[in-house]
Short mmCIF file of C-alpha atoms and ligand atoms in Angstrom, two decimals:
data_model
loop_
_atom_site.label_atom_id
_atom_site.label_comp_id
_atom_site.label_asym_id
_atom_site.label_seq_id
_atom_site.Cartn_x
_atom_site.Cartn_y
_atom_site.Cartn_z
CA MET A 1278 -8.50 8.85 -11.90
CA TYR A 1279 -5.70 8.45 -9.45
CA GLU A 1280 -2.44 10.46 -9.52
CA ARG A 1281 0.62 8.44 -10.05
CA ARG A 1282 3.46 10.11 -8.10
CA GLU A 1283 6.97 9.27 -8.50
CA ILE A 1284 9.24 10.17 -5.55
CA THR A 1285 11.92 12.52 -6.82
CA THR A 1286 15.78 12.01 -6.24
CA GLN A 1287 15.53 15.31 -4.01
CA GLU A 1288 12.80 13.92 -1.89
CA ARG A 1289 14.95 10.73 -1.44
CA LEU A 1290 18.01 12.65 -0.46
CA GLU A 1291 15.98 14.39 2.08
CA GLN A 1292 15.12 11.16 3.63
CA GLN A 1293 18.79 10.32 3.85
CA GLN A 1294 19.33 13.54 5.88
CA PHE A 1295 16.55 12.57 8.32
CA CYS A 1296 18.43 9.22 8.67
CA GLU A 1297 21.64 11.19 9.47
CA ARG A 1298 19.72 13.18 12.19
CA ILE A 1299 18.32 10.07 13.68
CA ARG A 1300 21.82 8.52 13.67
CA GLN A 1301 23.09 11.47 15.67
CA ARG A 1302 20.33 11.22 18.20
CA ILE A 1303 20.99 7.55 18.86
CA ALA A 1304 24.81 7.56 18.59
CA HIS A 1305 25.39 7.56 22.47
CA ARG A 1306 24.75 3.77 22.69
CA PRO A 1307 23.73 0.94 20.38
CA HIS A 1308 20.04 0.97 19.55
CA TYR A 1309 18.21 -2.17 18.36
CA ALA A 1310 15.08 -2.32 16.00
CA LEU A 1311 12.70 -5.24 15.37
CA VAL A 1312 10.53 -5.39 12.35
CA ASP A 1313 7.59 -7.85 12.79
CA THR A 1314 5.78 -8.75 9.48
CA TYR A 1315 2.22 -10.01 8.92
CA GLY A 1316 0.53 -10.86 5.61
CA CYS A 1317 1.67 -11.30 2.08
CA GLN A 1318 5.00 -11.07 0.26
CA GLN A 1319 4.32 -7.48 -0.57
CA ASN A 1320 4.57 -6.74 3.14
CA GLU A 1321 7.76 -8.83 3.47
CA SER A 1322 9.21 -6.72 0.71
CA ASP A 1323 8.02 -3.48 2.44
CA SER A 1324 9.64 -4.77 5.70
CA GLU A 1325 12.92 -5.18 3.93
CA ILE A 1326 12.78 -1.49 3.07
CA LEU A 1327 11.92 -0.63 6.57
CA ARG A 1328 14.98 -2.59 7.78
CA GLY A 1329 16.93 -0.77 5.16
CA TRP A 1330 15.86 2.69 6.50
CA LEU A 1331 16.34 1.66 10.06
CA THR A 1332 19.85 0.40 9.21
CA GLN A 1333 20.63 3.76 7.58
CA CYS A 1334 19.33 5.43 10.77
CA GLY A 1335 21.94 3.67 12.80
CA TYR A 1336 19.79 0.88 14.22
CA LEU A 1337 21.11 -2.64 14.71
CA LEU A 1338 18.53 -5.27 13.65
CA THR A 1339 17.29 -7.84 16.18
CA GLN A 1340 14.79 -10.63 16.46
CA GLU A 1341 14.46 -10.34 20.27
CA GLU A 1342 11.82 -8.15 21.53
CA ASP A 1343 13.52 -7.80 24.82
CA LYS A 1344 16.38 -6.06 23.27
CA ALA A 1345 14.45 -3.83 20.95
CA ASP A 1346 14.39 0.00 21.37
CA LEU A 1347 12.06 0.35 18.32
CA VAL A 1348 9.49 -2.19 17.28
CA ALA A 1349 7.83 -1.72 13.75
CA VAL A 1350 4.85 -3.83 13.19
CA ASN A 1351 3.90 -4.25 9.41
CA THR A 1352 0.30 -5.32 9.47
CA CYS A 1353 -2.20 -7.23 7.20
CA ALA A 1354 -5.88 -6.54 6.95
CA VAL A 1355 -6.95 -9.24 4.59
CA ARG A 1356 -8.71 -11.38 7.11
CA GLU A 1357 -10.04 -10.80 10.57
CA HIS A 1358 -7.84 -13.36 12.04
CA ALA A 1359 -4.80 -11.44 10.88
CA GLU A 1360 -6.04 -8.21 12.42
CA LYS A 1361 -6.80 -9.81 15.84
CA ARG A 1362 -3.28 -11.28 16.04
CA VAL A 1363 -1.78 -7.92 15.23
CA LEU A 1364 -3.74 -6.01 17.75
CA GLY A 1365 -3.06 -8.72 20.44
CA ASN A 1366 0.81 -8.41 19.81
CA VAL A 1367 0.57 -4.76 19.74
CA GLY A 1368 -1.29 -4.42 22.89
CA ALA A 1369 1.25 -6.83 24.61
CA LEU A 1370 3.86 -4.34 23.84
CA ALA A 1371 2.61 -2.26 26.63
CA HIS A 1372 4.54 -4.52 29.12
CA ARG A 1373 7.68 -3.85 27.15
CA LYS A 1374 7.04 -0.19 27.26
CA ALA A 1375 6.44 -0.24 31.04
CA LYS A 1376 10.05 -1.50 31.37
CA ASN A 1377 11.57 0.68 28.73
CA PRO A 1378 9.62 4.03 28.46
CA GLU A 1379 11.89 5.02 25.52
CA LEU A 1380 10.64 2.11 23.46
CA LEU A 1381 9.29 3.35 20.17
CA VAL A 1382 6.32 1.45 18.76
CA CYS A 1383 5.55 2.03 15.16
CA VAL A 1384 2.61 0.40 13.23
CA GLY A 1385 2.48 0.43 9.49
CA GLY A 1386 0.95 -1.77 6.71
CA CYS A 1387 -2.47 -2.42 5.47
CA MET A 1388 -4.39 -2.30 8.63
CA THR A 1389 -3.49 1.27 9.21
CA GLN A 1390 -4.88 2.38 5.90
CA GLN A 1391 -8.57 1.89 7.20
CA PRO A 1392 -9.71 5.11 8.93
CA SER A 1393 -11.55 3.23 11.57
CA MET A 1394 -8.39 1.22 12.45
CA ARG A 1395 -6.36 4.45 12.77
CA GLU A 1396 -8.88 5.74 15.22
CA LYS A 1397 -8.92 2.58 17.11
CA ILE A 1398 -5.19 2.44 17.46
CA LYS A 1399 -5.17 6.15 18.39
CA ASN A 1400 -7.84 5.67 21.08
CA SER A 1401 -7.26 2.15 22.50
CA TYR A 1402 -3.61 1.44 21.74
CA ARG A 1403 -1.73 4.13 23.51
CA VAL A 1404 1.48 2.13 23.41
CA VAL A 1405 1.70 3.14 19.70
CA ASP A 1406 3.81 6.20 18.87
CA LEU A 1407 3.60 6.21 15.06
CA VAL A 1408 1.14 4.98 12.67
CA PHE A 1409 2.02 4.93 8.93
CA GLY A 1410 0.77 3.25 5.85
CA PRO A 1411 2.21 1.25 3.01
CA HIS A 1412 2.33 4.41 0.83
CA GLU A 1413 4.47 6.20 3.52
CA VAL A 1414 7.25 3.59 3.71
CA TRP A 1415 9.44 5.72 1.49
CA GLN A 1416 9.33 8.57 4.03
CA PHE A 1417 9.63 6.43 7.19
CA PRO A 1418 12.77 8.31 8.39
CA GLU A 1419 10.96 11.65 8.38
CA LEU A 1420 8.02 10.16 10.25
CA LEU A 1421 10.22 8.46 12.79
CA LEU A 1422 12.33 11.67 13.39
CA LYS A 1423 9.16 13.65 14.11
CA THR A 1424 7.97 11.10 16.47
CA MET A 1425 11.39 11.24 18.26
CA GLU A 1426 11.26 14.98 18.44
CA ARG A 1427 7.77 14.71 20.09
CA GLN A 1428 8.90 12.10 22.57
CA GLY A 1429 8.88 13.32 26.07
CA ARG A 1430 6.05 15.83 25.51
CA ARG A 1431 3.28 15.35 27.99
CA GLY A 1432 0.02 13.53 27.41
CA ASP A 1433 -0.82 12.44 23.90
CA LYS A 1434 1.24 15.29 22.36
CA HIS A 1435 4.08 13.04 21.50
CA ARG A 1436 2.13 10.58 19.43
CA LEU A 1437 2.35 11.02 15.71
CA ILE A 1438 -0.45 9.38 13.80
CA ALA A 1439 0.94 10.06 10.43
CA ALA A 1440 -0.19 12.21 7.62
CA GLU A 1441 -3.47 11.48 5.76
CA PRO A 1442 -3.23 8.11 4.13
CA SER A 1443 -1.80 8.87 0.64
CA GLN A 1444 -1.99 7.04 -2.65
CA GLY A 1445 -0.23 6.37 -5.92
CA VAL A 1446 3.30 6.64 -4.82
CA VAL A 1447 6.11 4.84 -6.95
CA ALA A 1448 9.55 5.17 -5.15
CA GLU A 1449 12.78 3.95 -6.65
CA GLY A 1450 16.22 3.59 -4.99
CA LEU A 1451 15.04 2.96 -1.43
CA PRO A 1452 17.44 1.15 0.81
CA ARG A 1453 16.80 -2.45 1.62
CA GLU A 1454 18.02 -5.28 3.94
CA ARG A 1455 17.19 -8.34 2.19
CA ASP A 1456 16.10 -11.35 4.49
CA SER A 1457 18.09 -13.96 2.36
CA ALA A 1458 21.20 -13.98 0.20
CA VAL A 1459 19.67 -16.53 -2.12
CA LYS A 1460 16.06 -15.55 -2.60
CA ALA A 1461 14.87 -12.04 -3.35
CA TRP A 1462 11.53 -10.25 -3.72
CA LEU A 1463 11.25 -7.99 -6.66
CA SER A 1464 8.01 -5.79 -6.47
CA ILE A 1465 7.02 -4.86 -10.02
CA MET A 1466 3.82 -2.98 -9.19
CA ASN A 1467 1.61 -2.08 -6.26
CA GLY A 1468 -2.09 -1.74 -5.65
CA CYS A 1469 -5.15 -3.42 -7.28
CA ASP A 1470 -8.03 -2.37 -9.41
CA ASN A 1471 -9.89 -5.45 -9.39
CA PHE A 1472 -12.23 -4.98 -6.41
CA CYS A 1473 -13.13 -8.53 -5.84
CA SER A 1474 -16.13 -8.12 -3.69
CA TYR A 1475 -14.81 -9.72 -0.55
CA CYS A 1476 -11.27 -8.11 -0.69
CA ILE A 1477 -9.84 -5.13 1.31
CA VAL A 1478 -6.57 -4.98 -0.76
CA PRO A 1479 -7.65 -2.41 -3.36
CA TYR A 1480 -8.88 -0.06 -0.45
CA VAL A 1481 -5.73 -0.36 1.62
CA ARG A 1482 -2.95 -0.67 -1.11
CA GLY A 1483 -4.68 1.91 -3.51
CA ARG A 1484 -4.87 1.87 -7.32
CA GLU A 1485 -2.47 -0.28 -9.57
CA ARG A 1486 0.66 1.36 -10.54
CA SER A 1487 3.60 -0.34 -12.28
CA ARG A 1488 7.22 0.50 -11.83
CA ARG A 1489 9.17 1.36 -15.03
CA PRO A 1490 10.61 -1.65 -16.95
CA ALA A 1491 13.98 -0.10 -17.00
CA ASP A 1492 14.03 0.24 -13.19
CA ILE A 1493 12.82 -3.43 -12.75
CA LEU A 1494 15.51 -4.74 -15.10
CA ALA A 1495 18.22 -2.75 -13.41
CA GLU A 1496 17.17 -4.19 -10.19
CA ALA A 1497 16.98 -7.63 -11.57
CA ARG A 1498 20.48 -7.42 -13.11
CA GLY A 1499 21.82 -6.15 -9.75
CA LEU A 1500 20.29 -9.10 -8.01
CA VAL A 1501 21.68 -11.74 -10.34
CA GLN A 1502 25.07 -9.96 -10.19
CA ALA A 1503 24.99 -10.05 -6.50
CA GLY A 1504 24.51 -13.88 -6.63
CA TYR A 1505 20.67 -14.19 -5.89
CA LYS A 1506 19.36 -17.42 -7.36
CA ASP A 1507 15.64 -17.12 -6.94
CA ILE A 1508 13.77 -13.94 -7.83
CA THR A 1509 10.12 -13.61 -7.32
CA LEU A 1510 8.26 -10.88 -9.06
CA LEU A 1511 5.54 -9.43 -6.79
CA GLY A 1512 2.18 -7.58 -7.63
CA GLN A 1513 -1.30 -8.29 -6.51
CA ASN A 1514 -2.17 -8.97 -10.06
CA VAL A 1515 1.15 -9.20 -12.05
CA ASN A 1516 -0.87 -9.95 -15.12
CA SER A 1517 -2.13 -6.41 -15.43
CA TYR A 1518 1.44 -5.03 -15.24
CA GLY A 1519 2.12 -2.05 -17.48
CA LYS A 1520 -1.34 -0.46 -17.40
CA GLY A 1521 -0.79 3.24 -17.20
CA LEU A 1522 2.85 3.24 -18.17
CA GLU A 1523 4.25 5.41 -21.17
CA GLU A 1524 6.16 2.42 -22.21
CA ASP A 1525 4.18 -0.09 -24.27
CA VAL A 1526 4.77 -3.29 -22.21
CA ASP A 1527 2.69 -5.97 -20.73
CA PHE A 1528 3.72 -8.70 -18.29
CA PRO A 1529 4.83 -11.30 -20.79
CA ASP A 1530 7.03 -8.76 -22.40
CA LEU A 1531 8.63 -7.89 -19.16
CA LEU A 1532 9.13 -11.53 -18.26
CA ALA A 1533 10.72 -12.19 -21.73
CA GLU A 1534 13.05 -9.18 -21.08
CA LEU A 1535 13.96 -10.42 -17.65
CA ASP A 1536 14.58 -13.87 -18.96
CA LYS A 1537 17.30 -12.51 -21.21
CA ILE A 1538 19.53 -11.58 -18.13
CA PRO A 1539 22.35 -14.05 -18.26
CA GLY A 1540 23.00 -16.30 -15.18
CA ASP A 1541 21.96 -19.32 -13.30
CA TYR A 1542 18.87 -18.31 -11.51
CA VAL A 1543 14.97 -18.94 -11.41
CA LEU A 1544 12.29 -16.36 -12.02
CA ARG A 1545 8.87 -16.71 -10.28
CA PHE A 1546 5.88 -14.39 -9.89
CA MET A 1547 2.86 -13.87 -7.94
CA THR A 1548 -0.11 -13.41 -8.15
CA SER A 1549 -1.83 -14.08 -11.34
CA HIS A 1550 -5.49 -13.24 -11.76
CA PRO A 1551 -7.16 -15.93 -14.06
CA LYS A 1552 -9.04 -13.19 -15.97
CA ASP A 1553 -5.76 -11.77 -17.17
CA ALA A 1554 -3.54 -14.91 -17.58
CA THR A 1555 -3.12 -15.08 -21.37
CA ASP A 1556 -1.76 -17.61 -23.82
CA LYS A 1557 0.93 -15.19 -24.63
CA LEU A 1558 2.01 -15.41 -20.93
CA PHE A 1559 1.95 -19.22 -20.96
CA GLN A 1560 3.95 -19.26 -24.23
CA VAL A 1561 6.69 -16.97 -22.81
CA MET A 1562 6.99 -19.05 -19.74
CA GLY A 1563 7.23 -22.22 -21.71
CA ARG A 1564 10.00 -20.85 -23.91
CA SER A 1565 11.94 -18.99 -21.08
CA GLU A 1566 15.14 -20.26 -19.78
CA HIS A 1567 14.68 -18.93 -16.16
CA CYS A 1568 11.03 -18.87 -15.55
CA ALA A 1569 9.63 -21.55 -13.13
CA HIS A 1570 6.85 -23.62 -14.58
CA HIS A 1571 4.65 -22.66 -11.77
CA ILE A 1572 1.54 -20.57 -11.63
CA HIS A 1573 -0.49 -19.58 -8.52
CA LEU A 1574 -3.81 -19.01 -10.12
CA PRO A 1575 -6.36 -18.22 -7.43
CA LEU A 1576 -9.63 -19.85 -8.27
CA GLN A 1577 -11.66 -18.69 -5.22
CA SER A 1578 -14.67 -20.82 -6.07
CA GLY A 1579 -15.89 -23.42 -8.58
CA SER A 1580 -19.40 -22.15 -8.77
CA ASP A 1581 -20.27 -19.55 -11.57
CA ARG A 1582 -23.02 -18.00 -9.43
CA ILE A 1583 -20.54 -17.33 -6.67
CA LEU A 1584 -17.75 -16.20 -8.96
CA LYS A 1585 -20.13 -13.66 -10.39
CA GLN A 1586 -20.88 -12.42 -6.83
CA MET A 1587 -17.27 -12.27 -6.13
CA ASN A 1588 -16.76 -10.05 -9.08
CA ARG A 1589 -13.93 -12.26 -10.55
CA HIS A 1590 -14.82 -11.97 -14.26
CA TYR A 1591 -14.33 -15.60 -15.32
CA ASP A 1592 -16.32 -18.57 -14.89
CA ARG A 1593 -15.69 -22.26 -14.28
CA ALA A 1594 -15.19 -23.20 -18.00
CA GLY A 1595 -12.97 -20.24 -18.58
CA TYR A 1596 -10.71 -21.22 -15.63
CA LEU A 1597 -10.37 -24.84 -16.95
CA GLU A 1598 -9.50 -23.43 -20.41
CA LYS A 1599 -6.73 -21.47 -19.00
CA VAL A 1600 -5.45 -24.44 -17.02
CA ALA A 1601 -5.49 -26.42 -20.21
CA ALA A 1602 -3.81 -23.79 -22.11
CA ALA A 1603 -1.07 -23.35 -19.45
CA ARG A 1604 -0.51 -27.19 -19.25
CA ARG A 1605 -0.18 -27.33 -23.07
CA ALA A 1606 2.58 -24.79 -23.01
CA MET A 1607 4.17 -26.45 -19.99
CA PRO A 1608 3.46 -30.09 -19.53
CA ASP A 1609 5.36 -30.08 -16.31
CA LEU A 1610 3.29 -27.13 -14.85
CA VAL A 1611 2.95 -26.98 -11.01
CA LEU A 1612 -0.32 -25.30 -10.25
CA THR A 1613 -1.45 -23.79 -6.89
CA THR A 1614 -4.48 -22.07 -5.87
CA ASP A 1615 -6.51 -19.96 -3.23
CA ILE A 1616 -10.08 -20.78 -2.44
CA ILE A 1617 -12.53 -19.04 -0.25
CA VAL A 1618 -15.11 -21.23 1.57
CA GLY A 1619 -18.44 -19.78 2.86
CA PHE A 1620 -18.71 -16.61 0.87
CA PRO A 1621 -22.16 -14.96 1.56
CA GLY A 1622 -24.98 -16.83 0.09
CA GLU A 1623 -22.83 -19.87 -0.93
CA ARG A 1624 -24.94 -22.90 -0.77
CA ARG A 1625 -23.89 -26.58 -0.44
CA GLU A 1626 -24.40 -26.98 -4.31
CA ASP A 1627 -21.99 -24.20 -4.86
CA PHE A 1628 -19.47 -25.81 -2.50
CA ASP A 1629 -19.75 -29.06 -4.31
CA GLU A 1630 -18.95 -27.29 -7.53
CA THR A 1631 -15.81 -26.01 -5.95
CA LEU A 1632 -14.92 -29.51 -4.65
CA SER A 1633 -15.61 -31.09 -8.16
CA LEU A 1634 -13.37 -28.35 -9.91
CA VAL A 1635 -10.57 -29.12 -7.47
CA GLU A 1636 -10.64 -32.87 -8.19
CA GLN A 1637 -10.71 -32.12 -11.68
CA VAL A 1638 -7.85 -29.76 -11.99
CA GLY A 1639 -5.63 -31.46 -9.37
CA PHE A 1640 -3.80 -28.60 -7.69
CA ASP A 1641 -0.35 -29.25 -6.31
CA ALA A 1642 -1.01 -27.18 -3.39
CA MET A 1643 -4.06 -24.92 -2.27
CA PHE A 1644 -4.47 -22.16 0.31
CA THR A 1645 -8.05 -22.31 1.74
CA PHE A 1646 -9.72 -19.57 3.69
CA ILE A 1647 -13.11 -19.25 5.39
CA PHE A 1648 -14.73 -16.07 4.24
CA SER A 1649 -14.17 -13.11 6.58
CA PRO A 1650 -16.22 -9.95 6.23
CA ARG A 1651 -14.10 -6.83 5.78
CA VAL A 1652 -15.71 -3.54 6.60
CA GLY A 1653 -16.07 -1.43 3.43
CA THR A 1654 -16.31 -4.25 0.98
CA PRO A 1655 -19.52 -5.14 -0.83
CA ALA A 1656 -19.45 -8.86 0.48
CA ALA A 1657 -19.42 -7.66 4.08
CA SER A 1658 -23.13 -6.39 3.64
CA MET A 1659 -24.33 -9.33 1.69
CA PRO A 1660 -26.84 -11.73 3.44
CA ASP A 1661 -24.86 -14.67 4.94
CA PRO A 1662 -27.17 -17.23 6.32
CA VAL A 1663 -24.92 -20.25 6.58
CA THR A 1664 -23.61 -20.87 10.09
CA ARG A 1665 -19.89 -20.82 10.93
CA GLY A 1666 -20.19 -24.48 12.02
CA GLU A 1667 -21.49 -25.53 8.54
CA LYS A 1668 -18.72 -23.56 6.88
CA GLN A 1669 -16.28 -25.34 8.90
CA VAL A 1670 -17.71 -28.67 7.81
CA TRP A 1671 -17.10 -27.63 4.11
CA PHE A 1672 -13.77 -26.20 4.89
CA ASP A 1673 -12.60 -29.46 6.37
CA ALA A 1674 -13.94 -31.39 3.43
CA LEU A 1675 -12.01 -29.12 1.12
CA VAL A 1676 -8.81 -29.39 3.11
CA ASP A 1677 -9.08 -33.27 3.17
CA ALA A 1678 -9.33 -33.24 -0.65
CA ALA A 1679 -6.63 -30.72 -0.97
CA ASN A 1680 -4.23 -32.75 1.37
CA ARG A 1681 -5.08 -35.95 -0.51
CA ILE A 1682 -4.25 -34.35 -3.91
CA SER A 1683 -1.06 -32.81 -2.65
CA ALA A 1684 0.07 -36.15 -1.31
CA GLU A 1685 -0.60 -37.88 -4.55
CA LYS A 1686 1.18 -35.34 -6.61
CA HIS A 1687 4.18 -35.49 -4.25
CA ALA A 1688 4.27 -39.28 -4.25
CA ALA A 1689 4.69 -38.99 -8.02
CA TYR A 1690 8.07 -37.49 -7.54
CA VAL A 1691 9.57 -40.42 -5.66
CA GLY A 1692 12.33 -42.09 -7.61
CA GLN A 1693 12.84 -39.01 -9.90
CA THR A 1694 15.91 -36.71 -9.89
CA CYS A 1695 15.25 -33.13 -9.76
CA ARG A 1696 17.28 -29.99 -10.09
CA VAL A 1697 16.83 -28.00 -6.82
CA LEU A 1698 18.00 -24.75 -5.40
CA VAL A 1699 19.40 -25.21 -1.80
CA ASP A 1700 17.83 -22.15 -0.25
CA GLY A 1701 18.55 -22.55 3.51
CA GLU A 1702 19.19 -24.52 6.64
CA THR A 1703 16.22 -26.03 8.59
CA GLY A 1704 17.95 -26.43 11.90
CA GLN A 1705 16.61 -29.92 12.04
CA SER A 1706 18.21 -33.35 11.60
CA PRO A 1707 18.89 -35.35 9.56
CA TYR A 1708 17.24 -33.21 6.84
CA ASN A 1709 19.17 -30.03 7.61
CA LEU A 1710 18.71 -28.27 4.37
CA SER A 1711 15.59 -26.91 2.56
CA CYS A 1712 15.49 -26.79 -1.28
CA ARG A 1713 12.93 -25.89 -3.96
CA THR A 1714 12.36 -27.51 -7.21
CA LYS A 1715 11.94 -25.15 -10.25
CA GLY A 1716 8.20 -25.68 -9.77
CA GLY A 1717 8.44 -24.38 -6.20
CA ARG A 1718 8.00 -27.74 -4.38
CA LEU A 1719 9.79 -27.98 -1.03
CA VAL A 1720 12.41 -30.67 -0.76
CA HIS A 1721 14.25 -31.63 2.39
CA LEU A 1722 17.80 -32.73 2.03
CA ALA A 1723 20.54 -34.05 4.25
CA ALA A 1724 23.74 -32.69 3.06
CA ASP A 1725 26.65 -30.13 3.77
CA PRO A 1726 25.33 -26.56 4.65
CA SER A 1727 27.90 -25.11 2.31
CA LEU A 1728 25.63 -26.10 -0.58
CA VAL A 1729 23.17 -23.35 0.50
CA GLY A 1730 22.86 -21.00 -2.55
CA ARG A 1731 23.68 -23.81 -5.14
CA PHE A 1732 21.67 -25.68 -7.54
CA MET A 1733 21.95 -29.60 -7.04
CA ASP A 1734 20.61 -32.62 -8.53
CA VAL A 1735 18.56 -34.45 -5.92
CA LYS A 1736 17.02 -37.90 -6.04
CA ILE A 1737 13.63 -37.83 -4.34
CA THR A 1738 13.43 -40.75 -1.95
CA ASP A 1739 10.12 -40.07 0.11
CA SER A 1740 7.26 -37.61 0.23
CA THR A 1741 4.40 -36.37 2.38
CA THR A 1742 1.45 -33.95 1.91
CA TRP A 1743 3.70 -31.05 2.60
CA ALA A 1744 7.13 -31.94 1.20
CA LEU A 1745 9.61 -34.08 -0.69
CA TYR A 1746 12.57 -35.78 0.81
CA GLY A 1747 15.81 -36.48 -1.08
CA GLU A 1748 19.42 -37.22 -1.33
CA LEU A 1749 22.23 -35.86 -3.58
CA ALA A 1750 22.19 -37.77 -6.88
N1 SAH B 1491 -3.79 -10.51 -5.01
C1 SAH B 1491 -3.88 -11.75 -4.72
C2 SAH B 1491 -3.86 -11.97 -3.19
C3 SAH B 1491 -5.07 -11.53 -2.46
S1 SAH B 1491 -5.12 -11.85 -0.82
C4 SAH B 1491 -4.90 -12.45 -5.47
O1 SAH B 1491 -5.77 -11.71 -6.10
O2 SAH B 1491 -4.92 -13.62 -5.47
C5 SAH B 1491 -4.83 -13.65 -0.75
C6 SAH B 1491 -6.08 -14.57 -0.75
O3 SAH B 1491 -6.81 -14.16 0.53
C7 SAH B 1491 -7.02 -14.40 -1.66
O4 SAH B 1491 -6.77 -14.98 -2.87
C8 SAH B 1491 -8.27 -14.98 -1.17
O5 SAH B 1491 -8.34 -16.28 -1.34
C9 SAH B 1491 -8.20 -14.60 0.36
N2 SAH B 1491 -8.96 -13.55 0.78
C10 SAH B 1491 -9.06 -12.34 0.35
N3 SAH B 1491 -9.88 -11.62 1.09
C11 SAH B 1491 -10.57 -12.59 1.92
C12 SAH B 1491 -11.69 -12.47 2.75
N4 SAH B 1491 -12.38 -11.43 2.99
N5 SAH B 1491 -12.05 -13.67 3.42
C13 SAH B 1491 -11.31 -14.81 3.24
N6 SAH B 1491 -10.26 -14.84 2.34
C14 SAH B 1491 -9.96 -13.87 1.76
FE1 SF4 B 1492 -8.00 -8.80 -3.89
FE2 SF4 B 1492 -9.02 -9.49 -6.15
FE3 SF4 B 1492 -7.11 -7.65 -6.02
FE4 SF4 B 1492 -6.48 -10.15 -5.47
S1 SF4 B 1492 -7.32 -9.39 -7.34
S2 SF4 B 1492 -5.89 -8.30 -4.34
S3 SF4 B 1492 -8.36 -10.89 -4.43
S4 SF4 B 1492 -9.20 -7.50 -5.17
FE1 F3S B 1493 -2.51 -8.34 3.85
FE2 F3S B 1493 -1.97 -6.07 2.73
FE3 F3S B 1493 -0.89 -8.34 1.65
S1 F3S B 1493 -3.91 -6.79 3.47
S2 F3S B 1493 -2.40 -9.77 2.14
S3 F3S B 1493 -0.55 -7.53 3.66
S4 F3S B 1493 -1.51 -6.47 0.61
#
């Protein structure tokens, strides 16, 4: 059993004091910090906290690497490709450091939770000054100050490879610099207990722990009051929210409570594990005023044999039942999914089952991945006889099907008028604004930038595989 550990107010205040000491150290001239984020929304949310801390420490935030006195890289370990990109970019910082020896390089995020990766960074990426994991974001100021105090020592002595990877932390009240004034992440839980056989997340993010409902509601009220229009609840598996809390609350209960907050805003959430997506959830969504009629319901595979080996705890028929129930509760449901191609031992017959299920369900959008072995997960040591080339052929076939279905779904919007949230500027012409339908479909709009942050009725005039195009109705 893991230890749930709530950070105390005292501990938080101590971190504020570390911020103050850093502020004094860098007060002699403006210092700039850049936070580079990889991976999922959980990481984007953590990066907002890192930016919050850095701001409190007196740093100015920048996007320009040339200008930065501190670079924090928030890493992802979910697939090999992500890790390679991170290591390449971290290695390249050596050039920056040659020009500016005072540059501080901090590497955080999921990659650093793997002991072998900590060793690798320590031994082969000498440009890195500080390594910390997602469980240590709450104490970033303390780790940063220690790193600064060690700077200038000879040899390796200055490098702080942070404390033993910890677990089970729940921290409230941390500062946050949000990326957008319209859309907000709201993390409701952290970690994952599912141990899908291919997935590294449970190992790097630790056991599931939920924030208290009162804290989540208070944050949500604050967001609505501050004018946020689009709130996305985050968790690796939001459907198991509430496990281990003293309060008797599950995810649909939480959603129903959040929905009561008055205001004009949309509530979204991700991700839902199909095994825990219940009728109660679909009913609450269907009845709610604010909840988007969108579910991201990762399928992973359409083959019962492979689903079993993935340790997913549902089968093809069960998945289809969930989809039918969700569509009964929300006839206008937008459904998106994730699929892995080439899981060890997958055969052409298994892949064909995935393809047929994809056709049968008709997803609005799909995220497709080729299996990537992750050290320490059961799937990494399963026999995997299918060649990369063959997997690529299957993958291409799946992407073709996904694109065709998305294009068809999008074409059906043409001529309709949709209420959308104008959420940002694209920097392109003539479609200078990006918007989202309540179901989360991307709409490009040509209109006045002052509309950002407002809900508008838009007539859809055109569509592609990826997006809709419209004009003000
Ligand atoms: N908690 C979420 C997200 C997990 S990671 C969920 O359960 O859906 C996002 C997606 O990455 C997964 O849904 C899966 O499709 C993919 N993924 C995870 N591990 C992978 C691996 N080892 N190889 C390829 N894709 C993987
Ligand atoms: Fe990974 Fe499965 Fe947990 Fe999602 S539910 S994070 S795929 S172990
Ligand atoms: Fe990657 Fe960690 Fe998210 S491994 S997908 S950043 S939880």
